[in-house]
Amino acid sequence: ERFLALLLDIADTTKATVLYEMEDKLQVSKSTMDEDMRKLRLFLKDYAISVVSLPKQGIVLQGYERSIRSMLYKVIASMTDIDYLMGFRDAEVVTAFSDQLVLNYLDTDVLKVISEHYDHVLKSEGTMINQVYRNQIILFIGVWVRRLQEGNTLSEMGKVRREIKEDSVRNF
């Protein structure tokens, strides 16, 4: 759970992540935090993502945005109960620490909107909704929306945006 807490804190570009503050937040020693960072760096290497320290920004993820988003989805999906998360509970009532971390990182209201759009489109097409796939897709899109809201864009995003017609999904 410390791994997830550290990763989501670093991934949150709306605030600076400073290691000594994370030590206090997670109630661990400096040597434990150093070991956690070593494990995180080793894990991120498989995604061609690195962790760097920047002045006034603290610790940040550096790599292709597509890789960062895919990695975040994979970590969240493997460390939490997606079906439980898609119950759209408030983080305060969730008992599992990992689920609380994810719900604090992802906006429950955004997940609800994505869910409503997904269900509407599939129902209007007359397609049966598979709950497992539905929840995975909502989580995946939720991660992408969070990263976009923070200003993290893909380099080809402008071209793709021009090709998408005006509708509720694009405006979202």
PDB file of C-alpha atoms in Angstrom, residues 14-102:
ATOM      1  CA  THR A  14      -1.276  19.397  -8.927  1.00  0.00           C
ATOM      2  CA  LYS A  15       1.068  19.389  -5.932  1.00  0.00           C
ATOM      3  CA  ALA A  16       4.747  18.910  -5.227  1.00  0.00           C
ATOM      4  CA  THR A  17       5.872  15.595  -3.759  1.00  0.00           C
ATOM      5  CA  VAL A  18       8.760  15.947  -1.336  1.00  0.00           C
ATOM      6  CA  LEU A  19      10.254  12.779   0.131  1.00  0.00           C
ATOM      7  CA  TYR A  20      10.658  13.992   3.705  1.00  0.00           C
ATOM      8  CA  GLU A  21       6.950  14.941   3.704  1.00  0.00           C
ATOM      9  CA  MET A  22       6.074  11.483   2.373  1.00  0.00           C
ATOM     10  CA  GLU A  23       8.116   9.946   5.205  1.00  0.00           C
ATOM     11  CA  ASP A  24       5.901  11.786   7.694  1.00  0.00           C
ATOM     12  CA  LYS A  25       2.701  11.060   5.793  1.00  0.00           C
ATOM     13  CA  LEU A  26       3.431   7.313   5.577  1.00  0.00           C
ATOM     14  CA  GLN A  27       5.086   7.245   9.021  1.00  0.00           C
ATOM     15  CA  VAL A  28       8.275   5.555   7.799  1.00  0.00           C
ATOM     16  CA  SER A  29      11.979   6.189   8.271  1.00  0.00           C
ATOM     17  CA  LYS A  30      14.262   7.745   5.681  1.00  0.00           C
ATOM     18  CA  SER A  31      15.859   4.368   4.955  1.00  0.00           C
ATOM     19  CA  THR A  32      12.441   2.783   4.369  1.00  0.00           C
ATOM     20  CA  MET A  33      11.485   5.634   2.038  1.00  0.00           C
ATOM     21  CA  ASP A  34      14.796   5.225   0.168  1.00  0.00           C
ATOM     22  CA  GLU A  35      14.055   1.503  -0.256  1.00  0.00           C
ATOM     23  CA  ASP A  36      10.492   2.241  -1.430  1.00  0.00           C
ATOM     24  CA  MET A  37      11.863   4.725  -3.991  1.00  0.00           C
ATOM     25  CA  ARG A  38      14.391   2.142  -5.192  1.00  0.00           C
ATOM     26  CA  LYS A  39      11.570  -0.389  -5.708  1.00  0.00           C
ATOM     27  CA  LEU A  40       9.458   2.241  -7.478  1.00  0.00           C
ATOM     28  CA  ARG A  41      12.313   3.177  -9.834  1.00  0.00           C
ATOM     29  CA  LEU A  42      12.921  -0.490 -10.621  1.00  0.00           C
ATOM     30  CA  PHE A  43       9.214  -1.049 -11.328  1.00  0.00           C
ATOM     31  CA  LEU A  44       8.937   2.037 -13.553  1.00  0.00           C
ATOM     32  CA  LYS A  45      11.951   0.983 -15.624  1.00  0.00           C
ATOM     33  CA  ASP A  46       9.749  -1.634 -17.374  1.00  0.00           C
ATOM     34  CA  TYR A  47       7.569   1.233 -18.630  1.00  0.00           C
ATOM     35  CA  ALA A  48      10.494   3.471 -19.662  1.00  0.00           C
ATOM     36  CA  ILE A  49       9.423   5.908 -16.945  1.00  0.00           C
ATOM     37  CA  SER A  50      11.827   7.508 -14.513  1.00  0.00           C
ATOM     38  CA  VAL A  51      11.396   9.402 -11.272  1.00  0.00           C
ATOM     39  CA  VAL A  52      13.238  12.719 -11.176  1.00  0.00           C
ATOM     40  CA  SER A  53      13.492  15.564  -8.706  1.00  0.00           C
ATOM     41  CA  LEU A  54      12.809  19.023 -10.121  1.00  0.00           C
ATOM     42  CA  PRO A  55      13.166  22.370  -8.341  1.00  0.00           C
ATOM     43  CA  LYS A  56       9.820  23.675  -7.014  1.00  0.00           C
ATOM     44  CA  GLN A  57       8.000  20.625  -8.454  1.00  0.00           C
ATOM     45  CA  GLY A  58       9.444  17.933  -6.211  1.00  0.00           C
ATOM     46  CA  ILE A  59       9.519  14.330  -7.398  1.00  0.00           C
ATOM     47  CA  VAL A  60       7.825  13.788 -10.788  1.00  0.00           C
ATOM     48  CA  LEU A  61       7.330  11.008 -13.298  1.00  0.00           C
ATOM     49  CA  GLN A  62       9.215  11.458 -16.548  1.00  0.00           C
ATOM     50  CA  GLY A  63       8.418   9.458 -19.659  1.00  0.00           C
ATOM     51  CA  TYR A  64       5.882   9.125 -22.427  1.00  0.00           C
ATOM     52  CA  GLU A  65       2.469  10.207 -21.179  1.00  0.00           C
ATOM     53  CA  ARG A  66       0.851   7.180 -22.821  1.00  0.00           C
ATOM     54  CA  SER A  67       3.163   4.900 -20.799  1.00  0.00           C
ATOM     55  CA  ILE A  68       2.447   6.767 -17.556  1.00  0.00           C
ATOM     56  CA  ARG A  69      -1.310   6.435 -18.042  1.00  0.00           C
ATOM     57  CA  SER A  70      -1.114   2.748 -18.945  1.00  0.00           C
ATOM     58  CA  MET A  71       1.131   2.052 -15.949  1.00  0.00           C
ATOM     59  CA  LEU A  72      -1.219   3.893 -13.560  1.00  0.00           C
ATOM     60  CA  TYR A  73      -4.176   1.883 -14.853  1.00  0.00           C
ATOM     61  CA  LYS A  74      -2.298  -1.397 -14.459  1.00  0.00           C
ATOM     62  CA  VAL A  75      -1.168  -0.602 -10.915  1.00  0.00           C
ATOM     63  CA  ILE A  76      -4.615   0.535  -9.792  1.00  0.00           C
ATOM     64  CA  ALA A  77      -6.299  -2.475 -11.413  1.00  0.00           C
ATOM     65  CA  SER A  78      -3.868  -4.911  -9.798  1.00  0.00           C
ATOM     66  CA  MET A  79      -3.905  -3.383  -6.297  1.00  0.00           C
ATOM     67  CA  THR A  80      -7.608  -2.632  -5.833  1.00  0.00           C
ATOM     68  CA  ASP A  81     -11.005  -4.213  -6.335  1.00  0.00           C
ATOM     69  CA  ILE A  82     -12.265  -2.457  -9.478  1.00  0.00           C
ATOM     70  CA  ASP A  83     -15.824  -3.685  -9.022  1.00  0.00           C
ATOM     71  CA  TYR A  84     -15.875  -2.254  -5.497  1.00  0.00           C
ATOM     72  CA  LEU A  85     -14.398   1.061  -6.692  1.00  0.00           C
ATOM     73  CA  MET A  86     -17.068   1.367  -9.359  1.00  0.00           C
ATOM     74  CA  GLY A  87     -19.673   1.469  -6.587  1.00  0.00           C
ATOM     75  CA  PHE A  88     -18.745   5.191  -6.535  1.00  0.00           C
ATOM     76  CA  ARG A  89     -18.486   5.359  -2.759  1.00  0.00           C
ATOM     77  CA  ASP A  90     -16.978   8.329  -0.990  1.00  0.00           C
ATOM     78  CA  ALA A  91     -13.368   7.690   0.009  1.00  0.00           C
ATOM     79  CA  GLU A  92     -14.259   8.297   3.679  1.00  0.00           C
ATOM     80  CA  VAL A  93     -16.543   5.239   3.871  1.00  0.00           C
ATOM     81  CA  VAL A  94     -14.185   2.868   2.059  1.00  0.00           C
ATOM     82  CA  THR A  95     -12.301   0.615   4.472  1.00  0.00           C
ATOM     83  CA  ALA A  96      -9.392  -0.639   2.330  1.00  0.00           C
ATOM     84  CA  PHE A  97      -6.511   1.856   2.376  1.00  0.00           C
ATOM     85  CA  SER A  98      -5.605   1.142  -1.268  1.00  0.00           C
ATOM     86  CA  ASP A  99      -9.183   1.821  -2.377  1.00  0.00           C
ATOM     87  CA  GLN A 100      -9.191   5.098  -0.394  1.00  0.00           C
ATOM     88  CA  LEU A 101      -5.961   6.160  -2.117  1.00  0.00           C
ATOM     89  CA  VAL A 102      -7.408   5.505  -5.569  1.00  0.00           C
TER      90      VAL A 102
END
